[in-house]
């Protein structure tokens, strides 16, 4: 079937529009790419916990804005098949988390830039962080049974 | 997969997943235009677009292992870019509910053209940029140089690419043919032929 893009000039004209619309590449791109890749983990035993729920998106995800996002706090859930991590971020930027099923753990909060913070989860799996970094973060949790790392997210 | 189509992306993904930083840099360079185009639709400022892009790249680093199918990477970038832009907007709205400039940007954009038409254009651009990402390095570089604004003289393009001035025209035609055969462009052209948007194109 005939398509507009079967014609070289039509295809090229649309390509010009698409590429020019992006704007110039920032000079820092190569450095940014290296920084990002420095976070690459090659560890087969590490479980990756995907962000499976975020209350910030619950009112928007379907394309409607009928529901105002909850202004009091934000709930996030990261899941693997065996274990999950729930986070509540309150309006003052404090974070309370729980590892499920509940167990003691060492929890490291890694920020894309800056030093990691380490806290301890008690025997009910609860842990707290008084201040949240402005950069994207991820959590690394080590329990007696398993080690997991969450998806990156901006809190 | 058609053997004629040069398709280095799967190899890049496998190499990057295995820890090859050069392959990762190639992926970011090739797919950045697609990601930026996807995220920008949501009316974010350039600095905000960079914030969202950073989160998406960080997340992609750990998801490479799951993206070894040829079409999986562009689809993942489009889906994750959209979701992270929405998340950014939702969180910004929650923390800064009274900033009118931020909230009005998408509405202003939409007044410029009917929503349908704008969405179609955005999807068309995404298909083209995904196709460009799948193109071989030399063809991709030549097309990008030919698109430069203001235009570069052929002598300069020849100097940068090593393609003789007299061969630039024919090489451009081959590059466009290759672009047409990339999985992303083929998928887009097939979808249009199927009629989802064929009626709109005629009108």
XYZ file of C-alpha atoms in Angstrom:
358
model
C 0.000 0.000 0.000
C 1.185 3.530 -0.801
C 2.429 5.602 2.076
C 3.509 9.202 2.191
C 6.914 8.085 3.450
C 7.522 6.024 0.307
C 8.559 9.393 -1.112
C 12.086 10.428 -0.026
C 11.277 14.131 0.233
C 8.129 13.604 2.312
C 10.010 11.280 4.653
C 12.951 13.665 4.934
C 10.702 16.679 5.599
C 9.006 14.876 8.505
C 12.383 13.710 9.770
C 13.697 17.290 9.758
C 10.684 18.397 11.791
C 11.117 15.565 14.315
C 14.874 15.990 14.777
C 14.877 19.791 14.953
C 12.034 19.655 17.461
C 14.304 17.917 19.968
C 16.746 20.802 20.195
C 20.495 20.682 20.632
C 22.219 17.981 22.626
C 23.560 19.230 25.942
C 27.360 19.265 26.088
C 27.171 17.232 29.284
C 25.457 14.237 27.669
C 28.551 11.997 27.548
C 29.439 12.775 31.170
C 25.822 12.212 32.265
C 25.732 8.859 30.510
C 28.910 7.769 32.298
C 27.572 8.865 35.682
C 24.335 6.968 35.137
C 26.136 3.816 34.081
C 28.321 3.890 37.169
C 25.185 2.648 38.982
C 25.027 -0.496 36.867
C 24.949 -3.579 39.076
C 26.198 -6.946 37.866
C 24.916 -9.157 40.636
C 22.774 -12.177 39.848
C 21.691 -12.676 43.463
C 20.324 -9.172 43.825
C 16.546 -8.950 43.427
C 15.200 -5.953 41.500
C 12.070 -4.565 43.166
C 9.923 -2.719 40.613
C 7.844 0.288 41.501
C 4.368 -1.240 41.320
C 2.269 1.419 43.052
C 2.608 5.165 43.562
C -0.276 7.134 45.048
C 0.999 10.232 43.214
C -0.071 8.556 39.960
C -3.259 6.891 41.111
C -5.454 9.826 40.085
C -3.690 10.557 36.814
C -2.774 7.205 35.331
C -6.056 6.683 33.494
C -5.735 10.019 31.757
C -8.384 11.682 33.898
C -7.735 14.181 36.604
C -10.960 13.531 38.431
C -9.122 12.707 41.603
C -6.863 15.213 43.287
C -3.631 13.508 44.358
C -3.491 12.947 48.069
C -1.825 15.981 49.562
C -1.140 14.526 52.960
C 1.328 11.807 52.071
C 2.537 9.649 49.259
C 2.596 5.859 49.284
C 4.956 3.844 47.096
C 5.278 0.064 46.795
C 8.260 -1.764 45.319
C 7.762 -5.470 44.671
C 9.589 -8.662 43.890
C 7.884 -12.028 43.919
C 9.255 -12.825 47.376
C 9.437 -9.487 49.142
C 8.203 -5.920 48.955
C 9.058 -2.517 50.361
C 6.411 0.081 51.165
C 7.277 3.736 51.634
C 5.231 6.589 53.016
C 6.554 10.090 52.367
C 4.815 12.736 54.442
C 4.388 16.398 53.626
C 7.398 17.408 55.690
C 9.662 15.163 53.644
C 10.069 12.389 56.198
C 10.086 8.833 55.021
C 8.759 5.781 56.834
C 9.230 2.397 55.239
C 8.367 -1.213 55.891
C 9.814 -4.404 54.498
C 7.254 -7.148 53.889
C 7.069 -9.849 55.056
C 8.369 -8.060 58.187
C 11.960 -8.734 59.109
C 15.101 -7.022 60.312
C 17.217 -5.498 57.567
C 19.983 -3.134 56.742
C 18.596 -0.413 54.457
C 20.804 1.842 52.365
C 19.299 4.879 50.636
C 21.368 5.649 47.554
C 21.047 9.043 45.865
C 22.102 9.641 42.256
C 24.589 12.177 43.588
C 25.865 12.412 47.133
C 26.586 9.968 49.912
C 24.363 6.994 50.707
C 22.536 6.880 54.051
C 22.283 3.689 56.034
C 19.480 2.886 58.496
C 18.242 -0.256 60.233
C 14.828 -1.862 59.894
C 13.489 -3.341 63.165
C 12.002 -6.829 63.562
C 8.683 -5.566 62.173
C 10.508 -4.341 59.073
C 10.047 -0.643 59.913
C 12.656 1.991 59.160
C 12.706 5.797 59.057
C 14.610 8.477 57.236
C 14.374 12.042 58.530
C 15.313 13.805 55.305
C 14.823 12.816 51.668
C 17.433 13.713 49.028
C 16.281 15.948 46.154
C 17.864 13.610 43.575
C 16.455 10.299 42.416
C 16.981 7.621 45.060
C 16.799 3.874 45.382
C 16.822 1.572 48.384
C 19.086 -1.373 48.923
C 17.780 -3.809 51.535
C 19.697 -6.697 53.022
C 17.800 -9.197 55.145
C 18.942 -12.550 56.456
C 17.182 -14.230 53.540
C 17.697 -11.940 50.552
C 19.126 -8.761 49.097
C 17.109 -6.429 46.928
C 17.453 -3.069 45.246
C 14.475 -0.924 44.220
C 13.831 1.008 41.025
C 15.096 4.581 41.014
C 12.483 7.160 41.892
C 12.326 10.847 42.716
C 10.591 11.244 46.073
C 14.179 -10.431 11.289
C 15.105 -9.225 7.782
C 18.823 -9.839 7.265
C 19.133 -6.774 5.049
C 18.259 -4.432 7.889
C 21.223 -3.386 9.933
C 20.089 -3.738 13.507
C 22.772 -3.072 16.077
C 20.408 -2.197 18.927
C 19.986 -5.702 20.332
C 23.763 -6.088 20.380
C 24.145 -2.735 22.139
C 21.580 -3.726 24.765
C 23.286 -7.068 25.414
C 26.719 -5.414 25.632
C 25.489 -2.675 27.986
C 23.693 -5.233 30.168
C 27.033 -7.023 30.401
C 28.747 -3.878 31.676
C 30.066 -2.258 28.482
C 30.035 1.498 29.129
C 30.648 2.382 25.459
C 27.517 0.486 24.426
C 25.555 2.294 27.117
C 26.791 5.704 25.864
C 25.637 4.714 22.340
C 22.185 3.813 23.644
C 21.839 7.151 25.443
C 23.045 9.121 22.405
C 20.727 7.262 20.033
C 17.595 7.267 22.167
C 17.873 10.633 23.888
C 15.926 12.456 21.108
C 13.062 9.949 21.427
C 12.947 10.241 25.212
C 13.095 14.064 25.147
C 10.258 14.212 22.596
C 8.091 11.899 24.702
C 8.674 13.782 27.960
C 8.336 17.257 26.460
C 4.735 16.578 25.437
C 3.742 17.076 29.058
C 4.582 20.775 29.097
C 7.651 20.538 31.333
C 10.456 23.107 31.280
C 13.839 22.024 29.809
C 15.304 21.614 33.316
C 12.327 19.470 34.348
C 12.679 17.391 31.170
C 16.305 16.731 32.149
C 15.211 15.671 35.652
C 12.715 13.188 34.258
C 15.227 11.921 31.681
C 17.782 11.301 34.443
C 15.322 9.098 36.341
C 14.468 7.166 33.168
C 18.142 6.517 32.280
C 18.937 5.442 35.848
C 16.065 3.009 35.735
C 16.953 1.733 32.265
C 20.456 0.782 33.461
C 18.915 -1.886 35.686
C 16.268 -3.021 33.193
C 18.541 -3.720 30.202
C 18.438 -7.445 30.857
C 14.719 -7.539 30.155
C 14.926 -5.613 26.843
C 16.639 -7.967 24.409
C 13.772 -8.066 21.917
C 14.408 -5.535 19.099
C 11.229 -3.514 19.676
C 11.365 -3.711 23.457
C 13.771 -0.804 24.031
C 11.880 1.981 22.208
C 8.586 0.777 23.686
C 10.103 0.753 27.174
C 11.519 4.270 26.695
C 8.190 5.655 25.440
C 6.157 4.006 28.220
C 8.565 4.847 31.035
C 9.141 8.405 29.763
C 5.391 9.078 29.776
C 4.827 7.553 33.188
C 7.760 9.370 34.783
C 6.639 12.698 33.268
C 3.168 12.127 34.750
C 4.704 11.199 38.087
C 6.844 14.341 38.037
C 3.801 16.506 37.293
C 1.735 14.814 39.984
C 4.398 15.276 42.648
C 5.077 18.885 41.582
C 1.368 19.631 41.782
C 1.206 18.135 45.224
C 4.150 20.108 46.582
C 3.535 23.348 44.663
C -0.207 23.431 44.112
C -0.424 27.139 43.402
C 2.140 27.635 40.677
C -0.066 28.666 37.737
C 2.685 28.830 35.106
C 3.536 25.156 35.530
C -0.031 23.967 35.386
C -1.075 26.022 32.387
C 1.729 25.006 30.025
C 0.055 21.892 28.566
C -3.245 23.722 28.099
C -1.527 26.537 26.210
C 0.192 24.050 23.913
C -3.056 22.321 23.167
C -4.763 25.472 22.003
C -2.290 25.782 19.148
C -3.612 22.702 17.327
C -6.470 20.268 17.770
C -5.517 17.602 20.274
C -5.881 14.742 17.765
C -3.592 16.350 15.267
C -1.012 17.149 17.890
C -1.028 13.615 19.247
C -0.645 12.246 15.729
C 2.312 14.517 15.110
C 3.927 13.529 18.397
C 3.523 9.821 17.583
C 4.888 10.369 14.085
C 7.931 12.130 15.540
C 8.426 9.307 18.023
C 8.365 6.710 15.225
C 10.899 8.726 13.194
C 13.245 9.253 16.147
C 13.016 5.574 17.125
C 13.812 4.696 13.497
C 16.821 7.043 13.529
C 18.074 5.322 16.689
C 17.958 1.971 14.854
C 19.897 3.233 11.830
C 23.540 2.307 11.221
C 26.052 4.858 12.496
C 27.157 6.220 9.098
C 23.676 6.678 7.691
C 22.478 8.190 10.952
C 25.374 10.637 11.046
C 24.845 11.707 7.410
C 21.136 12.372 7.916
C 21.794 14.355 11.102
C 24.364 16.515 9.275
C 21.908 17.106 6.413
C 19.293 18.226 8.959
C 21.588 20.748 10.700
C 20.140 24.223 10.944
C 21.547 26.407 9.387
C 22.384 23.922 6.596
C 25.988 22.742 6.231
C 27.702 22.996 2.814
C 28.137 19.602 1.122
C 31.931 20.135 1.252
C 31.736 20.290 5.053
C 29.483 17.221 5.245
C 31.922 15.409 2.974
C 34.828 16.401 5.230
C 33.073 15.093 8.349
C 31.746 11.852 6.892
C 34.364 10.907 4.301
C 31.577 10.596 1.709
C 32.625 12.325 -1.572
C 30.455 15.361 -2.402
C 29.102 13.635 -5.535
C 27.981 10.615 -3.474
C 26.091 12.522 -0.786
C 22.821 12.527 -2.765
C 22.827 8.777 -3.504
C 24.000 7.974 0.051
C 21.159 10.096 1.441
C 18.701 8.101 -0.683
C 20.125 4.822 0.646
C 20.005 6.115 4.208
C 16.333 7.050 3.802
C 15.603 3.608 2.353
C 17.296 1.995 5.352
C 15.328 4.270 7.663
C 12.126 3.103 5.982
C 13.122 -0.488 6.719
C 13.888 -0.036 10.407
C 11.477 -1.955 12.663
C 10.055 1.244 14.182
C 9.257 2.906 10.847
C 7.907 -0.315 9.353
C 5.635 -0.754 12.349
C 4.374 2.826 12.012
C 3.766 2.594 8.257
C 1.979 -0.740 8.702
C -0.224 0.709 11.454
C -1.184 3.618 9.212
C -1.890 1.295 6.295
C -4.130 -0.704 8.618
C -6.255 2.372 8.769
C -6.075 3.495 12.359
C -5.178 6.922 11.044
C -5.552 6.444 7.296
C -8.826 8.342 7.151
C -7.291 11.271 8.955
C -4.314 11.341 6.597
C -6.567 11.620 3.525
C -8.717 14.302 5.055
